[in-house]
Amino acid sequence: MPQDIFPWKEAWPKNRLGLAKWITDKDNPLTARVTVNRYWQNLFGRGLVLSSEDFGNQGDLPTHPKLLDWLAIRFVSSGWDIKDLLKTMMMSNTYQQSSVISKELLAVDGENRWLSRGPSTRLSGEMLRDNALYASGLLNEKIGGESVKPYQPEGLWEVNGDTYEQDGVEGLYRRSMYTIWKRTIPNPTIATFDAPTRDLCSSRRQKTNTPLQALVILNDPTYIEASRVLGKRMAEEKTIDAGIKLAFIKLTGRKATEKELSVLRKLQKSEYDKFNSNLNKALGWLNTGAYELSESDNKALIAANAVVASTIMNADATITKR
């Protein structure tokens, strides 16, 4: 019962409005702590309370109770400002630590319960897709509106006797949170990366690494198209090295090492030589997706750059936040 957690005030109506007031009352000990813990979990890979779905007697105790309390109080006093909460967490020395782990730390804090290093966790399917769109410049940053229908395999909805009409350019590049989601037929691009079904509430996502996930980033139209657009942007740089460095930092958030740059430079040259001698081999890179190149574009160069961009997209540096 609600009163077992926090007393019900007589002034509150006994309806959904009253329940909302009970949930968000500043003296409610639960709501802000659960919310803060979920956002901490999103950033660090695990919550201050590991059992983020259970704050009861059978759940885990917080590893840092005073920190959880402080964040919860700050969250409420800020007017439940989520952006301020996330900024506070991400600007902390704890979050900005290196994720590299030594043998000594591995022995005493292998699961990073005591926050001895920075977070290291794979991005979600939505984040991976949005990152590719943003890095290429395709992302439509419009906020709000109806669900959209981006790329997905033809005939997928026919199992339910329904039809899927793909959106135009504006809908194709919206953030993944706006992607339409049928409960029985989820979007395969996102669902492959362990997005939970909508028939049950889930506070923690299962995280797996499967060959199918690699195939999605390698072959999904969104990623190929983003690679092509990024490849064109690379071609506009003064040198090949400058183009590779640009793509790398846009996708990973850090500069490429000399070893990485050398490998990608060799890959770009071999792909360019192949496409330049036979452009038909580049058709998949050039024609997949709605974005069209102009007649004056150097298609062999753009396709070779797209291969490099796709390689970076599939690298650990891109798919894992460190």
mmCIF file of C-alpha atoms in Angstrom:
data_model
loop_
_atom_site.group_PDB
_atom_site.id
_atom_site.type_symbol
_atom_site.label_atom_id
_atom_site.label_comp_id
_atom_site.label_asym_id
_atom_site.label_seq_id
_atom_site.Cartn_x
_atom_site.Cartn_y
_atom_site.Cartn_z
ATOM 1 C CA MET A 1 0.000 0.000 0.000
ATOM 2 C CA PRO A 2 1.218 3.583 -0.687
ATOM 3 C CA GLN A 3 1.046 4.570 2.971
ATOM 4 C CA ASP A 4 3.563 1.836 3.818
ATOM 5 C CA ILE A 5 6.145 3.842 1.862
ATOM 6 C CA PHE A 6 5.006 7.386 2.486
ATOM 7 C CA PRO A 7 1.840 8.656 4.270
ATOM 8 C CA TRP A 8 -1.073 9.785 2.132
ATOM 9 C CA LYS A 9 -2.091 13.388 2.798
ATOM 10 C CA GLU A 10 -5.770 14.094 3.345
ATOM 11 C CA ALA A 11 -5.608 17.057 0.948
ATOM 12 C CA TRP A 12 -4.854 14.761 -1.975
ATOM 13 C CA PRO A 13 -7.789 13.447 -4.016
ATOM 14 C CA LYS A 14 -8.070 9.670 -4.160
ATOM 15 C CA ASN A 15 -7.537 9.406 -7.900
ATOM 16 C CA ARG A 16 -4.702 9.505 -10.418
ATOM 17 C CA LEU A 17 -3.961 13.152 -9.622
ATOM 18 C CA GLY A 18 -3.577 12.285 -5.957
ATOM 19 C CA LEU A 19 -1.311 9.375 -6.842
ATOM 20 C CA ALA A 20 0.846 11.700 -8.957
ATOM 21 C CA LYS A 21 1.137 14.121 -6.038
ATOM 22 C CA TRP A 22 2.090 11.257 -3.737
ATOM 23 C CA ILE A 23 4.741 10.003 -6.175
ATOM 24 C CA THR A 24 6.390 13.389 -6.680
ATOM 25 C CA ASP A 25 6.120 14.802 -3.164
ATOM 26 C CA LYS A 26 9.492 16.112 -1.977
ATOM 27 C CA ASP A 27 9.235 14.021 1.181
ATOM 28 C CA ASN A 28 8.656 10.761 -0.699
ATOM 29 C CA PRO A 29 11.867 8.782 -0.009
ATOM 30 C CA LEU A 30 11.579 6.516 -3.027
ATOM 31 C CA THR A 31 10.798 8.265 -6.315
ATOM 32 C CA ALA A 32 13.857 10.502 -6.657
ATOM 33 C CA ARG A 33 16.233 7.744 -5.526
ATOM 34 C CA VAL A 34 14.833 5.225 -8.010
ATOM 35 C CA THR A 35 14.993 7.789 -10.820
ATOM 36 C CA VAL A 36 18.544 8.887 -9.992
ATOM 37 C CA ASN A 37 19.624 5.252 -9.823
ATOM 38 C CA ARG A 38 18.210 4.535 -13.291
ATOM 39 C CA TYR A 39 20.120 7.424 -14.852
ATOM 40 C CA TRP A 40 23.280 6.416 -13.012
ATOM 41 C CA GLN A 41 22.779 2.927 -14.421
ATOM 42 C CA ASN A 42 22.458 4.326 -17.956
ATOM 43 C CA LEU A 43 25.778 6.157 -17.629
ATOM 44 C CA PHE A 44 27.841 3.684 -15.604
ATOM 45 C CA GLY A 45 26.386 0.365 -16.740
ATOM 46 C CA ARG A 46 25.159 -0.511 -13.241
ATOM 47 C CA GLY A 47 23.217 1.405 -10.610
ATOM 48 C CA LEU A 48 24.334 2.520 -7.175
ATOM 49 C CA VAL A 49 21.642 0.013 -6.236
ATOM 50 C CA LEU A 50 22.335 -2.970 -8.479
ATOM 51 C CA SER A 51 18.749 -4.230 -8.315
ATOM 52 C CA SER A 52 17.316 -1.124 -9.989
ATOM 53 C CA GLU A 53 13.998 -2.923 -10.362
ATOM 54 C CA ASP A 54 13.750 -3.664 -6.629
ATOM 55 C CA PHE A 55 14.338 -1.124 -3.852
ATOM 56 C CA GLY A 56 12.579 -3.319 -1.304
ATOM 57 C CA ASN A 57 13.820 -5.632 1.417
ATOM 58 C CA GLN A 58 14.875 -8.259 -1.131
ATOM 59 C CA GLY A 59 16.841 -5.813 -3.274
ATOM 60 C CA ASP A 60 20.512 -4.896 -3.045
ATOM 61 C CA LEU A 61 21.776 -2.250 -0.659
ATOM 62 C CA PRO A 62 23.301 0.868 -2.269
ATOM 63 C CA THR A 63 27.076 0.782 -2.594
ATOM 64 C CA HIS A 64 27.209 4.542 -1.917
ATOM 65 C CA PRO A 65 24.089 5.461 0.112
ATOM 66 C CA LYS A 66 25.173 9.034 0.899
ATOM 67 C CA LEU A 67 25.878 9.721 -2.773
ATOM 68 C CA LEU A 68 22.473 8.329 -3.730
ATOM 69 C CA ASP A 69 20.790 10.529 -1.103
ATOM 70 C CA TRP A 70 22.697 13.636 -2.204
ATOM 71 C CA LEU A 71 21.854 13.127 -5.878
ATOM 72 C CA ALA A 72 18.195 12.494 -5.044
ATOM 73 C CA ILE A 73 17.893 15.650 -2.924
ATOM 74 C CA ARG A 74 19.671 17.716 -5.592
ATOM 75 C CA PHE A 75 17.394 16.261 -8.257
ATOM 76 C CA VAL A 76 14.223 17.272 -6.399
ATOM 77 C CA SER A 77 15.524 20.733 -5.433
ATOM 78 C CA SER A 78 16.437 21.415 -9.096
ATOM 79 C CA GLY A 79 12.793 20.940 -10.057
ATOM 80 C CA TRP A 80 13.357 17.381 -11.290
ATOM 81 C CA ASP A 81 15.756 18.716 -13.939
ATOM 82 C CA ILE A 82 17.040 15.640 -15.784
ATOM 83 C CA LYS A 83 19.570 17.571 -17.873
ATOM 84 C CA ASP A 84 21.066 19.073 -14.723
ATOM 85 C CA LEU A 85 21.217 15.614 -13.136
ATOM 86 C CA LEU A 86 23.001 14.073 -16.116
ATOM 87 C CA LYS A 87 25.418 17.003 -16.360
ATOM 88 C CA THR A 88 26.246 16.657 -12.668
ATOM 89 C CA MET A 89 27.050 12.962 -13.119
ATOM 90 C CA MET A 90 29.010 13.376 -16.347
ATOM 91 C CA MET A 91 31.080 16.336 -15.098
ATOM 92 C CA SER A 92 32.183 14.381 -12.041
ATOM 93 C CA ASN A 93 35.724 13.063 -11.668
ATOM 94 C CA THR A 94 34.205 9.634 -11.121
ATOM 95 C CA TYR A 95 32.625 9.539 -14.583
ATOM 96 C CA GLN A 96 35.652 11.084 -16.292
ATOM 97 C CA GLN A 97 38.104 8.492 -14.969
ATOM 98 C CA SER A 98 39.893 6.229 -17.419
ATOM 99 C CA SER A 99 38.156 2.885 -17.931
ATOM 100 C CA VAL A 100 41.513 1.087 -18.133
ATOM 101 C CA ILE A 101 41.791 -1.435 -15.317
ATOM 102 C CA SER A 102 44.998 -2.595 -13.674
ATOM 103 C CA LYS A 103 45.639 -6.024 -12.208
ATOM 104 C CA GLU A 104 45.495 -4.537 -8.723
ATOM 105 C CA LEU A 105 42.082 -2.944 -9.303
ATOM 106 C CA LEU A 106 40.783 -6.059 -11.028
ATOM 107 C CA ALA A 107 41.612 -8.063 -7.925
ATOM 108 C CA VAL A 108 39.717 -5.775 -5.528
ATOM 109 C CA ASP A 109 36.999 -4.243 -7.731
ATOM 110 C CA GLY A 110 36.451 -6.418 -10.774
ATOM 111 C CA GLU A 111 32.800 -5.361 -11.155
ATOM 112 C CA ASN A 112 33.575 -1.660 -10.524
ATOM 113 C CA ARG A 113 31.185 -1.609 -7.573
ATOM 114 C CA TRP A 114 33.394 0.948 -5.813
ATOM 115 C CA LEU A 115 33.804 3.188 -8.875
ATOM 116 C CA SER A 116 37.552 2.716 -9.072
ATOM 117 C CA ARG A 117 37.515 3.390 -12.842
ATOM 118 C CA GLY A 118 35.365 5.042 -15.476
ATOM 119 C CA PRO A 119 32.435 3.228 -17.121
ATOM 120 C CA SER A 120 32.938 0.809 -19.986
ATOM 121 C CA THR A 121 29.722 -0.374 -21.586
ATOM 122 C CA ARG A 122 28.349 -1.041 -25.052
ATOM 123 C CA LEU A 123 25.999 1.553 -26.472
ATOM 124 C CA SER A 124 22.372 0.551 -26.916
ATOM 125 C CA GLY A 125 20.893 -0.081 -30.360
ATOM 126 C CA GLU A 126 19.227 3.335 -30.312
ATOM 127 C CA MET A 127 22.463 5.083 -29.371
ATOM 128 C CA LEU A 128 24.459 3.280 -32.057
ATOM 129 C CA ARG A 129 21.981 4.248 -34.759
ATOM 130 C CA ASP A 130 21.680 7.853 -33.578
ATOM 131 C CA ASN A 131 25.463 8.170 -33.318
ATOM 132 C CA ALA A 132 25.894 7.037 -36.938
ATOM 133 C CA LEU A 133 23.227 9.477 -38.139
ATOM 134 C CA TYR A 134 24.674 12.349 -36.104
ATOM 135 C CA ALA A 135 28.272 11.728 -37.193
ATOM 136 C CA SER A 136 27.221 11.717 -40.855
ATOM 137 C CA GLY A 137 25.110 14.847 -40.494
ATOM 138 C CA LEU A 138 21.885 13.050 -41.442
ATOM 139 C CA LEU A 139 20.207 13.168 -38.021
ATOM 140 C CA ASN A 140 16.937 15.092 -37.966
ATOM 141 C CA GLU A 141 17.031 16.841 -34.585
ATOM 142 C CA LYS A 142 13.342 17.742 -34.510
ATOM 143 C CA ILE A 143 11.827 17.141 -31.066
ATOM 144 C CA GLY A 144 8.381 15.630 -30.592
ATOM 145 C CA GLY A 145 5.749 14.505 -33.043
ATOM 146 C CA GLU A 146 4.299 11.202 -34.191
ATOM 147 C CA SER A 147 6.194 7.932 -34.562
ATOM 148 C CA VAL A 148 8.157 7.480 -37.780
ATOM 149 C CA LYS A 149 8.848 4.501 -40.037
ATOM 150 C CA PRO A 150 12.526 4.180 -41.006
ATOM 151 C CA TYR A 151 14.093 1.337 -42.984
ATOM 152 C CA GLN A 152 13.125 -2.226 -42.176
ATOM 153 C CA PRO A 153 12.914 -5.456 -44.270
ATOM 154 C CA GLU A 154 9.983 -5.654 -46.672
ATOM 155 C CA GLY A 155 7.030 -7.801 -45.694
ATOM 156 C CA LEU A 156 7.860 -7.880 -41.991
ATOM 157 C CA TRP A 157 4.423 -6.666 -40.945
ATOM 158 C CA GLU A 158 2.589 -9.079 -43.220
ATOM 159 C CA VAL A 159 2.720 -11.724 -40.516
ATOM 160 C CA ASN A 160 0.058 -9.627 -38.768
ATOM 161 C CA GLY A 161 -1.821 -8.846 -41.956
ATOM 162 C CA ASP A 162 -0.560 -5.265 -41.927
ATOM 163 C CA THR A 163 1.512 -3.175 -44.326
ATOM 164 C CA TYR A 164 4.530 -0.989 -43.598
ATOM 165 C CA GLU A 165 4.859 2.223 -45.591
ATOM 166 C CA GLN A 166 8.348 3.611 -45.188
ATOM 167 C CA ASP A 167 8.584 7.326 -44.410
ATOM 168 C CA GLY A 168 10.150 9.952 -46.600
ATOM 169 C CA VAL A 169 13.449 11.668 -45.911
ATOM 170 C CA GLU A 170 12.271 13.571 -42.836
ATOM 171 C CA GLY A 171 11.107 10.413 -41.056
ATOM 172 C CA LEU A 172 14.069 8.248 -42.061
ATOM 173 C CA TYR A 173 16.548 10.256 -40.040
ATOM 174 C CA ARG A 174 14.623 10.968 -36.827
ATOM 175 C CA ARG A 175 16.082 9.830 -33.511
ATOM 176 C CA SER A 176 15.491 6.168 -32.723
ATOM 177 C CA MET A 177 13.156 7.008 -29.835
ATOM 178 C CA TYR A 178 10.557 8.029 -32.447
ATOM 179 C CA THR A 179 10.704 4.741 -34.374
ATOM 180 C CA ILE A 180 7.308 3.053 -34.521
ATOM 181 C CA TRP A 181 7.173 -0.120 -32.476
ATOM 182 C CA LYS A 182 4.582 -2.855 -32.844
ATOM 183 C CA ARG A 183 4.463 -4.999 -29.742
ATOM 184 C CA THR A 184 4.496 -8.249 -31.725
ATOM 185 C CA ILE A 185 6.893 -7.032 -34.438
ATOM 186 C CA PRO A 186 9.618 -4.751 -33.035
ATOM 187 C CA ASN A 187 11.979 -2.828 -35.277
ATOM 188 C CA PRO A 188 14.713 -5.386 -36.101
ATOM 189 C CA THR A 189 17.587 -2.878 -36.197
ATOM 190 C CA ILE A 190 17.004 -1.904 -32.578
ATOM 191 C CA ALA A 191 15.649 -5.228 -31.281
ATOM 192 C CA THR A 192 18.822 -7.045 -32.363
ATOM 193 C CA PHE A 193 20.693 -5.065 -29.700
ATOM 194 C CA ASP A 194 18.591 -6.466 -26.839
ATOM 195 C CA ALA A 195 15.901 -3.790 -26.756
ATOM 196 C CA PRO A 196 13.204 -5.250 -24.478
ATOM 197 C CA THR A 197 9.735 -6.084 -25.713
ATOM 198 C CA ARG A 198 6.913 -3.698 -24.857
ATOM 199 C CA ASP A 199 4.635 -6.253 -23.206
ATOM 200 C CA LEU A 200 6.596 -6.074 -19.925
ATOM 201 C CA CYS A 201 8.247 -3.217 -18.045
ATOM 202 C CA SER A 202 12.033 -3.561 -17.954
ATOM 203 C CA SER A 203 14.368 -1.493 -15.776
ATOM 204 C CA ARG A 204 17.557 -3.249 -16.902
ATOM 205 C CA ARG A 205 18.392 -4.382 -20.394
ATOM 206 C CA GLN A 206 20.066 -7.661 -21.077
ATOM 207 C CA LYS A 207 23.295 -7.093 -22.988
ATOM 208 C CA THR A 208 24.667 -9.693 -25.367
ATOM 209 C CA ASN A 209 27.271 -9.776 -28.119
ATOM 210 C CA THR A 210 26.183 -11.788 -31.140
ATOM 211 C CA PRO A 211 27.321 -12.070 -34.780
ATOM 212 C CA LEU A 212 23.910 -10.756 -35.826
ATOM 213 C CA GLN A 213 24.649 -7.440 -34.136
ATOM 214 C CA ALA A 214 27.809 -7.022 -36.211
ATOM 215 C CA LEU A 215 25.845 -7.881 -39.356
ATOM 216 C CA VAL A 216 23.338 -5.128 -38.569
ATOM 217 C CA ILE A 217 26.002 -2.411 -38.390
ATOM 218 C CA LEU A 218 27.690 -3.811 -41.497
ATOM 219 C CA ASN A 219 24.587 -4.205 -43.675
ATOM 220 C CA ASP A 220 21.637 -2.209 -42.347
ATOM 221 C CA PRO A 221 20.649 0.546 -44.829
ATOM 222 C CA THR A 222 20.896 3.245 -42.159
ATOM 223 C CA TYR A 223 24.540 2.434 -41.415
ATOM 224 C CA ILE A 224 25.536 2.006 -45.068
ATOM 225 C CA GLU A 225 23.862 5.288 -45.974
ATOM 226 C CA ALA A 226 25.490 7.075 -43.044
ATOM 227 C CA SER A 227 28.848 5.653 -44.151
ATOM 228 C CA ARG A 228 28.314 6.982 -47.669
ATOM 229 C CA VAL A 229 27.397 10.484 -46.466
ATOM 230 C CA LEU A 230 30.360 10.487 -44.108
ATOM 231 C CA GLY A 231 32.506 9.206 -46.982
ATOM 232 C CA LYS A 232 31.487 12.208 -49.071
ATOM 233 C CA ARG A 233 32.354 14.510 -46.189
ATOM 234 C CA MET A 234 35.763 12.819 -45.935
ATOM 235 C CA ALA A 235 36.338 13.384 -49.654
ATOM 236 C CA GLU A 236 35.922 17.123 -49.143
ATOM 237 C CA GLU A 237 38.962 17.256 -46.841
ATOM 238 C CA LYS A 238 42.322 18.309 -48.263
ATOM 239 C CA THR A 239 43.991 14.928 -47.678
ATOM 240 C CA ILE A 240 42.963 11.322 -47.125
ATOM 241 C CA ASP A 241 44.503 11.393 -43.651
ATOM 242 C CA ALA A 242 42.464 14.462 -42.729
ATOM 243 C CA GLY A 243 39.292 12.737 -43.927
ATOM 244 C CA ILE A 244 40.007 9.590 -41.909
ATOM 245 C CA LYS A 245 40.799 11.623 -38.790
ATOM 246 C CA LEU A 246 37.538 13.535 -39.220
ATOM 247 C CA ALA A 247 35.429 10.364 -39.512
ATOM 248 C CA PHE A 248 37.209 8.721 -36.592
ATOM 249 C CA ILE A 249 36.693 11.544 -34.121
ATOM 250 C CA LYS A 250 33.068 12.049 -35.197
ATOM 251 C CA LEU A 251 32.235 8.390 -34.620
ATOM 252 C CA THR A 252 34.357 7.581 -31.573
ATOM 253 C CA GLY A 253 34.822 10.929 -29.833
ATOM 254 C CA ARG A 254 38.606 10.584 -29.738
ATOM 255 C CA LYS A 255 41.568 10.990 -32.074
ATOM 256 C CA ALA A 256 42.871 8.026 -34.029
ATOM 257 C CA THR A 257 46.250 6.628 -33.029
ATOM 258 C CA GLU A 258 49.029 6.424 -35.598
ATOM 259 C CA LYS A 259 48.570 2.656 -35.809
ATOM 260 C CA GLU A 260 44.826 2.999 -36.407
ATOM 261 C CA LEU A 261 45.416 5.730 -38.965
ATOM 262 C CA SER A 262 47.951 3.581 -40.819
ATOM 263 C CA VAL A 263 45.575 0.594 -41.027
ATOM 264 C CA LEU A 264 42.667 2.737 -42.220
ATOM 265 C CA ARG A 265 44.852 4.533 -44.761
ATOM 266 C CA LYS A 266 45.888 1.210 -46.322
ATOM 267 C CA LEU A 267 42.270 0.053 -46.348
ATOM 268 C CA GLN A 268 41.139 3.235 -48.089
ATOM 269 C CA LYS A 269 43.799 2.887 -50.780
ATOM 270 C CA SER A 270 43.039 -0.759 -51.535
ATOM 271 C CA GLU A 271 39.285 -0.079 -51.704
ATOM 272 C CA TYR A 272 39.778 2.967 -53.912
ATOM 273 C CA ASP A 273 41.973 1.014 -56.347
ATOM 274 C CA LYS A 274 39.314 -1.725 -56.521
ATOM 275 C CA PHE A 275 36.381 0.633 -57.058
ATOM 276 C CA ASN A 276 38.272 2.873 -59.456
ATOM 277 C CA SER A 277 38.980 -0.082 -61.749
ATOM 278 C CA ASN A 278 35.436 -1.462 -61.493
ATOM 279 C CA LEU A 279 32.774 0.912 -60.180
ATOM 280 C CA ASN A 280 30.121 -1.821 -60.292
ATOM 281 C CA LYS A 281 31.688 -3.282 -57.155
ATOM 282 C CA ALA A 282 30.770 -0.085 -55.315
ATOM 283 C CA LEU A 283 27.067 -0.034 -56.223
ATOM 284 C CA GLY A 284 25.948 -1.329 -52.836
ATOM 285 C CA TRP A 285 27.759 1.507 -51.069
ATOM 286 C CA LEU A 286 26.529 4.100 -53.552
ATOM 287 C CA ASN A 287 22.860 3.166 -53.952
ATOM 288 C CA THR A 288 21.673 1.890 -50.568
ATOM 289 C CA GLY A 289 19.388 4.369 -48.815
ATOM 290 C CA ALA A 290 17.594 7.522 -49.892
ATOM 291 C CA TYR A 291 20.580 9.895 -49.951
ATOM 292 C CA GLU A 292 21.726 10.476 -53.531
ATOM 293 C CA LEU A 293 25.121 11.628 -54.743
ATOM 294 C CA SER A 294 25.491 14.233 -57.486
ATOM 295 C CA GLU A 295 26.840 13.480 -60.940
ATOM 296 C CA SER A 296 30.017 15.426 -60.227
ATOM 297 C CA ASP A 297 30.940 13.377 -57.147
ATOM 298 C CA ASN A 298 33.945 11.072 -57.318
ATOM 299 C CA LYS A 299 31.969 7.895 -56.642
ATOM 300 C CA ALA A 300 34.951 5.556 -56.398
ATOM 301 C CA LEU A 301 36.565 7.808 -53.791
ATOM 302 C CA ILE A 302 33.338 8.218 -51.813
ATOM 303 C CA ALA A 303 32.700 4.463 -51.831
ATOM 304 C CA ALA A 304 36.240 3.763 -50.612
ATOM 305 C CA ASN A 305 35.798 6.348 -47.863
ATOM 306 C CA ALA A 306 32.439 4.772 -46.985
ATOM 307 C CA VAL A 307 34.157 1.435 -46.406
ATOM 308 C CA VAL A 308 36.569 3.168 -44.040
ATOM 309 C CA ALA A 309 33.700 4.898 -42.225
ATOM 310 C CA SER A 310 31.837 1.589 -41.913
ATOM 311 C CA THR A 311 34.970 -0.054 -40.524
ATOM 312 C CA ILE A 312 35.222 2.636 -37.850
ATOM 313 C CA MET A 313 31.501 2.206 -37.052
ATOM 314 C CA ASN A 314 32.104 -1.472 -36.385
ATOM 315 C CA ALA A 315 35.188 -0.882 -34.248
ATOM 316 C CA ASP A 316 35.163 -1.342 -30.491
ATOM 317 C CA ALA A 317 36.044 2.323 -30.115
ATOM 318 C CA THR A 318 32.653 3.248 -31.580
ATOM 319 C CA ILE A 319 30.284 0.655 -30.178
ATOM 320 C CA THR A 320 31.703 0.745 -26.628
ATOM 321 C CA LYS A 321 31.676 3.801 -24.386
ATOM 322 C CA ARG A 322 34.933 4.038 -22.476
#
